[in-house]
Each structure stands twice: as structure tokens, then as C-alpha cells.
Coordinates of C-alpha atoms in Angstrom, one line a residue:
Chain G
M101 CA -0.1 0.0 -0.2
F102 CA 3.0 2.5 0.7
R103 CA 4.7 1.6 -2.7
N104 CA 2.6 3.1 -5.2
S105 CA 3.7 5.3 -8.5
Y106 CA 0.5 7.1 -8.3
D107 CA 1.1 8.8 -5.1
N108 CA 3.4 11.4 -6.2
D109 CA 1.0 14.4 -6.0
S110 CA -2.5 15.0 -5.3
I111 CA -3.8 15.5 -8.6
T112 CA -2.9 12.0 -9.9
Y113 CA -5.9 9.1 -10.1
S114 CA -4.6 5.6 -9.4
P115 CA -5.7 3.3 -11.9
T116 CA -8.1 1.8 -9.3
G117 CA -9.5 5.6 -9.2
R118 CA -8.0 6.5 -6.1
L119 CA -6.4 9.7 -4.7
F120 CA -3.6 8.5 -2.6
Q121 CA -2.5 11.6 -1.3
V122 CA -6.0 12.4 0.3
E123 CA -5.7 9.1 1.6
Y124 CA -2.6 9.4 3.3
A125 CA -4.0 12.5 4.9
L126 CA -6.5 10.5 6.4
E127 CA -3.9 8.5 7.9
A128 CA -2.3 11.8 9.5
I129 CA -5.6 11.8 11.5
K130 CA -5.3 8.4 12.6
Q131 CA -2.2 9.4 14.3
G132 CA -3.4 12.1 16.6
S133 CA -5.3 11.4 20.1
A134 CA -8.8 10.8 19.9
S135 CA -11.7 13.1 19.9
V136 CA -15.4 12.3 20.3
G137 CA -18.6 14.3 19.5
L138 CA -22.2 13.6 20.2
V139 CA -25.4 15.2 20.0
S140 CA -28.7 15.4 22.0
K141 CA -32.2 17.3 21.3
T142 CA -30.7 20.1 23.5
H143 CA -27.0 20.2 22.8
A144 CA -24.1 19.3 21.1
V145 CA -20.9 18.0 23.0
V146 CA -17.2 17.1 22.2
V147 CA -14.7 15.7 24.3
A148 CA -10.8 15.1 23.7
L149 CA -8.0 13.3 24.7
K150 CA -4.9 16.0 24.4
A151 CA -1.6 14.7 23.7
S152 CA 1.4 15.3 25.6
G153 CA 5.2 15.8 24.4
E154 CA 5.4 12.2 24.2
N155 CA 2.7 11.4 21.5
I156 CA 3.6 14.5 19.4
Y157 CA 7.0 13.8 18.8
I158 CA 9.3 11.0 17.6
C159 CA 11.1 9.4 20.4
A160 CA 12.6 6.2 20.9
D161 CA 14.1 6.5 24.4
L162 CA 11.1 5.2 26.6
V163 CA 12.9 7.0 29.6
V164 CA 12.8 10.5 28.2
I165 CA 9.1 10.0 27.3
R166 CA 8.1 9.2 30.9
S167 CA 9.3 12.4 32.0
A168 CA 8.5 14.4 28.5
E169 CA 4.8 13.8 29.8
E170 CA 5.3 15.4 33.0
L171 CA 7.2 18.2 31.8
G172 CA 5.5 19.2 28.6
S173 CA 2.2 20.9 27.9
Y174 CA -0.7 19.0 26.3
Q175 CA -2.1 20.0 22.8
K176 CA -4.9 22.0 22.6
K177 CA -7.7 20.0 20.9
I178 CA -10.9 21.9 21.3
I179 CA -11.2 25.2 19.4
R180 CA -14.0 27.8 20.0
I181 CA -15.1 29.2 16.5
D182 CA -17.9 31.7 17.8
D183 CA -20.8 31.7 20.4
H184 CA -22.7 29.1 19.1
L185 CA -20.1 26.9 17.4
G186 CA -16.8 25.0 18.3
I187 CA -14.7 22.3 17.1
A188 CA -12.4 19.3 18.3
L189 CA -9.6 18.2 16.0
A190 CA -7.5 15.3 15.4
G191 CA -4.4 15.1 13.3
L192 CA -2.0 18.3 12.1
A193 CA -2.7 20.9 14.8
P194 CA -1.2 23.6 12.5
D195 CA -3.3 22.8 9.6
A196 CA -6.7 22.9 12.5
R197 CA -5.4 26.4 13.4
V198 CA -5.6 27.6 9.7
L199 CA -9.1 25.9 9.2
S200 CA -10.4 27.4 12.4
N201 CA -9.1 30.9 11.4
F202 CA -11.0 30.8 8.4
M203 CA -14.1 29.3 9.9
R204 CA -14.0 32.5 12.5
Q205 CA -13.6 34.9 9.3
Q206 CA -16.9 33.2 8.0
A207 CA -18.7 33.1 11.0
M208 CA -17.7 37.1 11.8
S209 CA -18.5 37.8 8.3
S210 CA -22.3 36.3 8.5
R211 CA -22.8 38.4 11.9
M212 CA -21.6 41.5 10.3
I213 CA -23.5 41.4 6.8
Y214 CA -26.6 39.4 7.7
N215 CA -27.0 40.1 11.9
R216 CA -27.1 36.2 12.2
P217 CA -25.0 33.4 13.6
I218 CA -23.8 31.1 11.1
P219 CA -25.6 28.1 10.3
I220 CA -23.4 24.9 10.9
S221 CA -24.2 23.6 7.7
R222 CA -22.8 26.5 5.9
V223 CA -19.6 26.7 7.6
V224 CA -18.7 23.5 7.1
S225 CA -19.6 23.6 3.6
A226 CA -17.4 26.4 3.5
I227 CA -14.3 24.3 5.0
G228 CA -15.3 21.3 2.7
D229 CA -15.0 23.1 -0.2
K230 CA -11.8 24.7 0.7
A231 CA -10.1 21.3 1.7
Q232 CA -11.5 19.9 -1.6
R233 CA -9.6 22.5 -3.6
N234 CA -6.2 21.2 -2.4
T235 CA -7.2 17.7 -3.6
Q236 CA -7.5 19.0 -7.1
T237 CA -4.5 21.7 -7.2
Y238 CA -1.0 20.9 -8.3
G239 CA 1.5 21.5 -5.9
R240 CA -1.0 21.8 -2.9
R241 CA -1.3 19.2 0.0
P242 CA -4.6 18.0 1.4
Y243 CA -5.1 19.2 5.0
G244 CA -3.9 16.7 7.4
V245 CA -6.4 17.2 9.9
G246 CA -9.9 15.8 10.8
L247 CA -12.7 18.0 12.7
L248 CA -15.6 17.7 14.6
V249 CA -17.7 20.4 14.2
A250 CA -20.2 21.1 17.2
G251 CA -22.7 23.8 16.9
F252 CA -26.4 25.2 17.6
D253 CA -28.6 27.3 15.1
E254 CA -31.9 27.8 14.2
T255 CA -32.5 23.9 13.2
G256 CA -31.1 22.8 16.6
P257 CA -27.7 21.2 17.6
H258 CA -25.5 19.7 15.0
L259 CA -22.2 17.5 14.7
F260 CA -20.5 17.2 11.9
E261 CA -17.4 15.3 10.9
F262 CA -15.1 17.2 8.4
Q263 CA -12.4 15.1 6.4
P264 CA -9.3 16.5 4.5
S265 CA -11.1 14.8 1.1
G266 CA -13.7 17.7 1.6
T267 CA -16.3 15.2 2.8
V268 CA -18.5 16.7 5.4
L269 CA -21.4 14.6 7.1
E270 CA -23.7 15.3 9.9
Y271 CA -23.9 12.4 12.8
F272 CA -25.6 11.5 16.0
G273 CA -21.9 10.7 17.1
A274 CA -18.7 10.5 16.1
A275 CA -15.1 9.7 16.8
I276 CA -11.6 10.4 14.9
G277 CA -8.0 10.0 15.7
A278 CA -6.2 7.1 17.4
R279 CA -7.8 4.0 18.6
S280 CA -11.1 6.1 17.7
Q281 CA -12.9 2.6 16.5
S282 CA -13.5 1.7 20.2
A283 CA -15.1 5.2 20.8
R284 CA -17.2 4.4 17.8
T285 CA -18.2 0.9 19.3
Y286 CA -19.3 2.5 22.3
L287 CA -21.0 5.2 20.4
E288 CA -23.0 2.8 18.1
R289 CA -24.3 0.8 21.1
N290 CA -25.5 3.5 23.1
F291 CA -26.8 6.5 20.4
D292 CA -30.4 5.6 20.9
Q293 CA -29.9 7.2 24.5
F294 CA -28.6 10.4 23.2
P295 CA -31.3 12.4 21.9
E296 CA -33.5 12.4 25.1
A297 CA -30.3 12.5 27.5
S298 CA -29.8 15.2 29.8
L299 CA -26.5 17.1 29.4
E300 CA -24.6 15.5 32.0
D301 CA -25.6 12.2 30.6
L302 CA -24.4 13.4 27.3
V303 CA -21.2 14.4 28.2
L304 CA -20.7 11.2 30.5
H305 CA -21.2 9.2 27.4
G306 CA -19.0 11.2 25.5
L307 CA -16.1 10.6 28.4
R308 CA -17.0 6.8 28.5
A309 CA -16.4 6.5 24.5
L310 CA -13.2 8.6 25.0
R311 CA -12.1 6.3 28.0
D312 CA -12.1 3.7 25.4
T313 CA -9.6 5.1 23.2
L314 CA -6.8 5.0 25.7
A315 CA -4.0 3.2 25.4
Q316 CA -3.0 0.6 28.2
D317 CA -2.6 1.9 31.4
K318 CA -3.5 5.4 30.7
E319 CA -6.2 7.5 32.4
L320 CA -8.5 10.4 31.3
L321 CA -7.0 13.2 33.8
A322 CA -7.8 16.8 34.3
Q323 CA -4.9 17.6 32.2
N324 CA -5.5 15.5 29.3
T325 CA -9.2 16.0 29.0
S326 CA -11.1 18.8 27.2
I327 CA -14.8 19.2 27.1
G328 CA -16.7 21.8 24.7
I329 CA -20.4 22.0 25.3
V330 CA -23.1 24.2 23.4
G331 CA -26.7 24.6 23.2
L332 CA -29.7 26.4 22.9
D333 CA -29.3 28.7 26.2
T334 CA -25.6 27.6 26.5
K335 CA -22.9 29.7 24.6
F336 CA -19.7 27.4 23.6
T337 CA -18.0 27.1 26.4
L338 CA -14.8 25.5 26.7
Y339 CA -13.9 23.0 30.2
D340 CA -9.7 22.1 30.9
N341 CA -7.8 21.3 33.7
D342 CA -9.8 22.2 36.8
D343 CA -13.0 22.6 35.3
V344 CA -13.0 18.9 34.1
R345 CA -12.6 17.6 37.4
G346 CA -16.1 17.7 38.4
W347 CA -17.1 15.6 35.4
L348 CA -14.4 13.2 35.8
E349 CA -15.6 12.5 39.4
K350 CA -18.8 11.9 38.2
L351 CA -17.5 9.4 35.5
G352 CA -15.8 7.6 38.5
N353 CA -13.7 5.0 36.5
V354 CA -11.1 7.0 34.6
G355 CA -8.4 4.5 33.4
S356 CA -8.0 2.3 30.4
T357 CA -9.8 -1.1 30.0
R358 CA -7.3 -2.4 27.5
G359 CA -5.5 -5.7 28.2
R360 CA -8.3 -6.5 30.7
R361 CA -11.3 -7.0 28.7
P362 CA -12.3 -10.4 27.5
P363 CA -10.5 -11.2 24.3
E364 CA -13.5 -10.8 21.7
E365 CA -14.6 -7.2 23.3
R366 CA -11.0 -6.2 22.6
E367 CA -10.2 -4.1 19.2
P368 CA -6.8 -5.5 17.6
E369 CA -4.0 -3.6 19.3
A370 CA -2.2 -3.1 16.2
T371 CA -2.1 0.6 15.9
E372 CA -1.7 1.7 19.3
D373 CA 1.2 3.5 20.6
A374 CA 3.3 3.2 17.5
P375 CA 6.0 6.1 16.9
V376 CA 6.2 7.2 13.9
T377 CA 9.5 6.0 12.4
D378 CA 11.0 5.2 9.0
A379 CA 10.3 1.4 9.6
P380 CA 7.3 0.2 7.9
P381 CA 4.1 0.1 10.5
P382 CA 2.8 -3.2 11.7
E383 CA 0.0 -4.7 9.6
E384 CA -3.0 -2.5 9.6
T385 CA -6.3 -3.5 10.6
D386 CA -8.2 -0.4 10.1
T387 CA -8.9 -0.6 6.4
V388 CA -8.0 2.6 4.3
E389 CA -11.3 3.2 2.6
P390 CA -11.6 4.3 -0.8
I391 CA -12.6 7.8 -1.1
E392 CA -16.5 7.9 -1.8
T393 CA -17.3 8.0 -5.7
D394 CA -20.4 8.3 -7.2
A395 CA -20.9 4.3 -8.2
Chain C
M35 CA -7.6 84.1 15.2
D36 CA -8.5 83.4 11.6
H37 CA -12.0 81.9 11.1
M38 CA -11.6 81.6 7.2
P39 CA -10.7 77.7 6.5
E40 CA -9.8 79.0 3.3
N41 CA -7.1 81.1 4.8
W42 CA -5.5 78.6 7.3
G43 CA -2.1 77.2 6.1
R44 CA -1.8 80.2 3.5
P45 CA 1.6 81.5 3.1
R46 CA 2.3 85.1 4.2
S47 CA 2.6 87.6 1.2
E48 CA 5.5 89.6 3.0
I49 CA 7.5 86.5 3.0
Y50 CA 6.5 84.2 0.0
G51 CA 5.3 86.7 -2.4
V52 CA 1.7 87.3 -3.6
Y53 CA -0.8 84.4 -3.0
N54 CA -1.8 82.6 -6.0
S55 CA -5.9 83.3 -5.6
A56 CA -6.2 80.2 -8.4
I57 CA -5.3 78.1 -5.0
H58 CA -7.8 79.8 -2.9
N59 CA -10.5 79.6 -5.4
A60 CA -10.2 76.0 -6.1
G61 CA -12.1 74.6 -3.4
P62 CA -12.5 70.8 -2.7
A63 CA -13.1 68.1 -5.5
T64 CA -16.8 67.5 -5.4
H65 CA -18.4 64.1 -6.8
T66 CA -22.2 64.7 -5.6
Q67 CA -24.6 63.1 -7.9
Q68 CA -28.1 63.8 -8.7
P69 CA -30.7 61.5 -8.8
S70 CA -32.7 61.3 -12.6
I71 CA -35.8 59.2 -12.5
T72 CA -37.3 59.3 -8.8
G73 CA -40.0 57.8 -6.9
T74 CA -41.4 59.6 -4.0
S75 CA -42.5 58.6 -0.4
V76 CA -42.9 54.8 0.9
I77 CA -44.8 54.8 4.3
A78 CA -45.1 52.2 6.7
L79 CA -46.8 51.0 10.1
K80 CA -46.8 47.8 12.1
Y81 CA -50.2 46.7 13.4
N82 CA -51.3 43.6 15.5
K83 CA -50.5 41.0 12.9
G84 CA -47.6 42.5 10.9
V85 CA -46.6 45.3 9.0
M86 CA -48.3 47.3 6.3
L87 CA -46.7 49.4 3.4
A88 CA -47.5 51.6 0.7
A89 CA -46.0 53.6 -2.3
D90 CA -47.4 55.2 -5.3
N91 CA -46.8 54.1 -8.8
L92 CA -45.1 57.1 -10.2
A93 CA -41.7 57.5 -11.7
S94 CA -41.1 61.1 -12.1
Y95 CA -38.4 62.9 -14.4
G96 CA -38.1 66.2 -12.4
S97 CA -41.4 67.8 -12.7
L98 CA -42.5 65.4 -15.4
A99 CA -45.1 62.6 -14.4
R100 CA -42.9 60.2 -16.9
F101 CA -43.8 56.7 -16.0
T102 CA -47.2 56.0 -14.0
D103 CA -47.0 52.0 -13.6
Q104 CA -43.7 51.7 -11.5
E105 CA -44.0 49.1 -8.9
R106 CA -41.6 50.1 -5.8
L107 CA -42.8 47.5 -3.3
I108 CA -40.5 44.5 -4.0
K109 CA -41.3 40.8 -2.2
V110 CA -37.9 39.5 -1.2
G111 CA -37.9 36.0 -0.5
K112 CA -40.6 34.3 1.3
E113 CA -41.5 36.9 4.4
T114 CA -40.2 40.1 3.4
V115 CA -41.2 43.3 1.4
V116 CA -38.7 46.2 0.6
G117 CA -40.1 49.4 -0.4
I118 CA -37.6 52.0 -2.2
S119 CA -37.8 55.5 -2.8
G120 CA -35.5 58.1 -4.9
D121 CA -33.6 57.1 -7.9
V122 CA -35.3 54.4 -9.9
S123 CA -32.2 53.0 -11.9
D124 CA -30.4 52.4 -8.5
M125 CA -33.9 50.6 -7.2
Q126 CA -33.6 48.6 -10.2
Y127 CA -30.1 47.6 -9.2
I128 CA -31.1 46.9 -5.4
E129 CA -33.7 44.8 -6.6
L130 CA -30.9 42.6 -8.9
L131 CA -28.6 42.5 -6.0
L132 CA -31.6 41.4 -3.6
E133 CA -32.6 38.7 -6.3
R134 CA -29.2 37.6 -6.5
L135 CA -28.7 37.6 -2.8
I136 CA -31.9 35.3 -2.2
I137 CA -31.0 32.8 -5.2
E138 CA -27.7 32.1 -3.6
D139 CA -29.3 31.7 -0.4
N140 CA -31.5 28.8 -1.9
Y141 CA -28.4 27.2 -3.5
E142 CA -28.3 24.6 -0.4
Q143 CA -31.8 24.0 0.7
D144 CA -30.9 23.4 4.0
G145 CA -33.7 24.6 5.8
H146 CA -31.8 28.2 6.5
N147 CA -33.5 31.2 4.7
L148 CA -32.6 35.2 5.0
R149 CA -35.4 36.8 6.5
A150 CA -36.1 40.6 7.2
P151 CA -33.4 41.6 9.7
H152 CA -30.8 39.6 7.6
I153 CA -32.0 41.3 4.5
Y154 CA -32.0 44.6 6.1
E155 CA -28.4 44.3 7.8
Y156 CA -27.2 43.6 4.1
L157 CA -29.0 46.6 2.6
S158 CA -27.3 48.9 5.6
R159 CA -23.9 47.5 4.7
V160 CA -24.3 48.1 0.8
M161 CA -25.8 51.7 1.8
Y162 CA -22.9 52.7 4.0
N163 CA -20.3 51.2 2.2
R164 CA -21.5 53.2 -1.0
R165 CA -21.8 56.3 1.0
S166 CA -18.3 55.8 2.3
K167 CA -17.1 55.4 -1.4
V168 CA -18.7 59.1 -2.0
D169 CA -20.8 57.3 -4.8
P170 CA -24.0 56.4 -3.1
L171 CA -27.1 54.9 -4.1
W172 CA -29.7 57.6 -4.0
N173 CA -32.2 55.8 -2.1
A174 CA -34.4 55.6 1.2
I175 CA -35.4 52.1 1.9
L176 CA -38.0 50.4 4.2
V177 CA -37.5 46.6 5.0
A178 CA -40.5 45.0 6.6
G179 CA -41.1 41.5 7.9
K180 CA -40.8 39.6 11.1
K181 CA -38.0 39.3 13.7
D182 CA -36.7 36.2 15.2
D183 CA -39.0 36.3 18.1
G184 CA -42.2 36.4 15.7
S185 CA -42.7 40.2 16.2
P186 CA -43.4 42.6 13.3
F187 CA -40.2 44.1 11.8
L188 CA -39.8 47.3 10.2
A189 CA -36.9 49.5 9.7
Y190 CA -35.1 52.2 7.4
V191 CA -32.0 52.7 5.7
D192 CA -30.8 55.7 3.3
L193 CA -28.1 56.9 1.0
L194 CA -26.1 57.9 4.1
G195 CA -26.5 55.1 5.6
V196 CA -28.5 56.3 8.3
T197 CA -30.5 53.3 10.1
Y198 CA -33.4 53.3 12.4
T199 CA -36.3 51.6 13.5
S200 CA -39.7 52.2 14.7
P201 CA -43.5 51.3 14.9
S202 CA -44.1 53.4 11.9
I203 CA -41.6 55.3 9.2
A204 CA -42.0 57.1 6.0
T205 CA -39.4 58.5 3.6
G206 CA -39.4 61.3 1.7
F207 CA -42.6 63.8 1.7
G208 CA -44.4 60.9 3.9
A209 CA -41.6 62.0 6.7
Y210 CA -43.3 65.6 7.1
L211 CA -46.9 64.5 6.2
A212 CA -47.4 61.0 6.8
V213 CA -45.3 60.3 10.1
P214 CA -47.5 62.5 12.3
L215 CA -50.8 60.9 11.0
L216 CA -49.3 57.3 11.5
R217 CA -47.9 58.2 14.9
K218 CA -51.6 59.5 15.9
I219 CA -52.0 55.4 16.2
A220 CA -48.5 54.1 15.9
S221 CA -46.2 56.0 18.1
D222 CA -44.3 53.8 20.5
D223 CA -43.0 50.4 20.6
G224 CA -46.0 48.0 21.9
D225 CA -48.8 50.4 20.5
E226 CA -48.9 48.2 17.2
K227 CA -50.5 45.4 19.3
N228 CA -53.8 47.6 19.6
I229 CA -54.0 48.2 16.0
T230 CA -56.2 45.9 13.7
E231 CA -55.5 45.4 10.2
E232 CA -58.5 47.8 8.9
Q233 CA -57.1 50.5 11.1
A234 CA -54.0 50.2 10.0
R235 CA -55.4 50.2 6.2
A236 CA -57.7 53.3 6.8
A237 CA -54.5 54.8 8.4
I238 CA -52.3 54.2 5.5
D239 CA -55.3 55.3 2.6
E240 CA -55.7 58.6 4.4
C241 CA -52.0 59.2 4.4
M242 CA -52.2 58.5 0.7
K243 CA -54.5 61.0 -0.2
V244 CA -52.8 63.4 2.1
L245 CA -49.6 63.3 -0.1
F246 CA -51.5 63.1 -3.3
Y247 CA -52.8 66.5 -2.1
R248 CA -49.7 67.9 -1.0
D249 CA -46.7 66.3 -2.7
A250 CA -46.1 67.9 -6.0
R251 CA -44.4 64.3 -7.4
S252 CA -47.1 62.3 -6.5
L253 CA -50.1 60.0 -8.1
D254 CA -53.3 58.7 -6.7
K255 CA -52.7 55.3 -7.8
Y256 CA -50.5 53.1 -5.4
S257 CA -49.7 49.6 -4.1
V258 CA -50.2 48.2 -0.4
A259 CA -48.4 45.5 0.8
T260 CA -49.0 43.4 4.0
V261 CA -46.4 41.2 5.6
T262 CA -48.1 39.1 8.5
T263 CA -46.2 37.4 11.4
D264 CA -47.5 34.3 9.9
G265 CA -45.4 34.7 6.9
E266 CA -48.1 35.9 4.5
V267 CA -47.3 38.3 2.0
T268 CA -49.8 40.3 0.0
I269 CA -49.1 43.2 -2.6
E270 CA -52.3 44.8 -3.6
Q271 CA -51.8 47.1 -6.8
N272 CA -54.1 49.6 -8.6
V273 CA -55.6 51.2 -5.1
R274 CA -56.7 54.6 -5.9
C275 CA -57.2 57.2 -3.6
K276 CA -60.7 57.8 -2.9
D277 CA -63.4 60.6 -1.8
M278 CA -61.0 63.3 -2.2
S279 CA -62.2 66.9 -2.5
W280 CA -60.6 69.2 -4.7
R281 CA -63.3 72.1 -4.8
F282 CA -60.7 74.6 -3.6
A283 CA -59.2 74.7 -6.9
E284 CA -62.2 76.3 -8.3
H285 CA -61.2 79.5 -6.6
I286 CA -57.7 79.6 -7.6
H287 CA -56.5 81.4 -10.5
G288 CA -52.9 81.4 -11.5
Y289 CA -50.0 80.9 -8.9
G290 CA -49.9 84.0 -7.0
T291 CA -51.5 87.4 -7.5
Q292 CA -53.3 86.6 -10.5
K293 CA -57.1 88.0 -9.7
M294 CA -58.7 86.1 -12.9

């Protein structure tokens, strides 16, 4: 899969109709730590696991890794766009910064010209179109970040997933980043409860889904967990550090269940904690899905 | 102190020689426009179920009553009416802008549509930006519809970018003649709750009659638009002033001192 002659630039198709550069961009997202989003009838919530120095940089020395986690700061994963709108990211954070600044401009423009908060579907269409341009222009690379856009507009709360291909899809619950399949499994099992859930229950569902993405022996901590909440009477509010302690206490069990669950429930460990090195990665079990085309 | 701005910054003749008065007489550069074909007043008031507007069908060319079929009330989107007075070609340009705005807004079919407050904000930005380029759209505009909370919405914006909102508004001559009459029933916020559609229509018809009597650039044929808070827009055309009395004209000879 990684030795192709059709992957030199974004504008070349493979004989099977794939754009490899775009698919490689999707791989970049899987290297970032997880973000989870979910929606009820009244609120939209995003929760994210913040990576520390150990996961951000290439590091082969395990001794050094342990202290980097304690010394370093944690990557900001949730960004407020406007009073009614925020995003959670996974992947190349600088690309997320560029996209979030663009979204802020769009949101400001809507308030200035039309005196209305920008509808969520419109702002995600705008970044979707922006991302698509980079998949069809020579010399440009696709954005290397996936976003979960949580917002509230006239038609209620919304959660959209944005991908570097330009695909934008609305979800009841979504998860992106490393080991996100575990979170998705939790969401699939529980999403019936989301529409009528109270805000507290919704956040706890999100945290449980996020907990399932933890690597072995890791925990959800105040320093590495971020929560973003928006609703009808709730402006987009970001909870970090001390502000998430209350939620984590309500959650109770904050530790990873990896390695302790019965084998049939455990997801394959292939992608966990693999540092980015020059050696070819272990056999991938997440199949790389081809980009959706009109069949 | 010299209070004449023309003399400020002027070099002293004793030191620099006699001042070249061509500089003094030059004056600032002026780009003031003038409108050519114009429409007169647009009047409007809020009532208990929405907003009612009226504008006559005359497009004047100075003192010539050139076109008597000009519609100046425009339906925009599903639930908004815009009434425009002033230069007619600028009015047609604004109509074009609004049409394009609605077309683009409808691309997505996503359940989000521009309503009166949004169209008003957009027009205010356009008008103020044109004024700031010293190239105004020579119009005064009324935007009517409903607010996000469901209550009636009525607001004004003009060629200077001036904006205000009130239960009753009129442009042009209507500001002097119609507003006092409209304010007899709709003067403060909240008055509209007590005004029925019939009362509103009676006030509108009375104002259009007074304007035809006194505004020398008006017509007795006009259109009345109603925008309800249920989202219904109706524009009634070819309404005529009724029960007028022109008997005072029998006694008038000439223009001033003529006796016969």
C-alpha cells in the first residue's frame, strides 16, 4: 500500500480510481489522539484527549518519554469558533489552526453582513470546499486534520465530521483519531439514549467513549481531557484542567480497560502507541477506505 | 484667530510673495450626484398581525410625471417586503442585488433562509459602504417582515447609511406629512398590538390621500403590501385614492397674485 507510483501528487488518480495523497492525509488523522462528539435534542458536546510531548514528537527512548509527559504541555484539541460553534481536532494541529481561523472569519462575516449566527451546515460546507480545492490543485497538499464541528443554530444542535477529502457528514455521534474505533463502537451501542439525554448524561457518554480510546495503563486526567459544550441557552464553553475535574469525578472510573477486557470485546492492538519511525508500520487492521465516488 | 478655513495654511505675502488666488478659489473636489428618475414617499406602520406598507406608482423625471406604472414595493424571499424611494435606476440595481442574494441563499436547500432582519443588515452594509466611497445609491429604503421572536419588524436605511427602526416610518415627503398621522395610532413600541388590519389600512389610505394633495411629485394610484407574522405576503396593486375633494381649486387663479 505504501509503495505506489500514483502517490506523488494530489492530482493523480491511481488505476483503481483512488487519490493516494488524500488517503495518506486520512492516515495523518489516525496518528492524532482521539476526539469524540455527540448530539442530543438540546446540546452538542465534544470531548478530546490531549496528547502530550510523548505522542507529538518522534521519540525512541522510553525513559525520556516518561518525563516528557510530566514536563511538557498538552496539545489544545478544542477550539471555539463563535458563541454557537466550536471544533475538536485530530491530526496536524497547525492545519486545524488555519481552518479554524477561516471558520472564524466566515462566522464573523455572517454576523456583520446579515446579523445572524452562521448556520453550521454553511460553515462546514465552506471548509469542505476549501479542503477539496487542495485535492485538485497541483503543488498543494490536502489538509492533514479531521474536525468534529459542534454547533447550535436555528435548526437545533448539530455535529459534523470534516475530513481532508472535503467530505462533510452530519452525525449523532462520531469519533476520530488514534483508537477511535473503540469509541465508535461505544457510540454505536448507546446512541439510542443520546437524543433524550440530559447534558450531564451526554457528557458522561462522551467521556466513556473517549475512555475506550485510551492506550493501556493510561487514564483520563484533568490535564489531558477537554470538553466543549454548546446548546440553546448555552454559549460554546470550553472546559479544561480544573474545570473538568467535576466531570471526571462523576465518571468515576477514569482508567483504560485495554488489556483487561475479554478477548472478544477487545479491538486489535495493531495501531496503538506505534511511534512514527522510518520502519514500515505493523499490519494495519483499519482498512483504508477509498474515497466515496458516485458508483 | 482667522476663522476662514480658506485662509488657514496660507503663506504670508510679505515673505513668500503674493498668494496665487487660483489656489484659494479652487475649492474641494466634489463628486455629488443627482438622481434622474425618482420615486417619492414610501410609508409603513406595524399593526397587530404584521406590517403594512404603501408606495405610489409614479416615476418622475424632475417635474414630469414620466411613468405611472412603476412598482416600488418588492417581495424578497418568502416573508419580506422592501419599499424603495429615490432614484429608480438605483432601485432596480438594489432589486438585482436582492434577487442574487436570495438565489444564492437558496442553493443549499438546508432549511436556513434569509429573513427581514438579515436582508436589512445586508442592505445597510451596502448603503453605508457606497456612501463611504462617495458614490451613493440615491435611495431611502424600508424593510418590513418579522423578527426572530415572531414580532413585526420595520426598519429604515438611506443613501447616507442612516438606520433606524420605529413602529411607523415614512421616506421623502411622507416623513413630514405621513409620519404625524401614522403616529396618531402607532407612535411607541408596543402600540401595534392594539391596531387592527382595518385601522392600519385606513391610516395608510388617509396618508396616501394627504400626500397626493400636498406632494407635487405624487400620484393617486398606489400599491399596498401586507406582511403578516404568519409569514404571508400580499401586495395589492392599482389602489386609488378615494373621496378626495378638489373643490378648493375652483377658487384659484394663476400662481400667486393673478386675480382672474
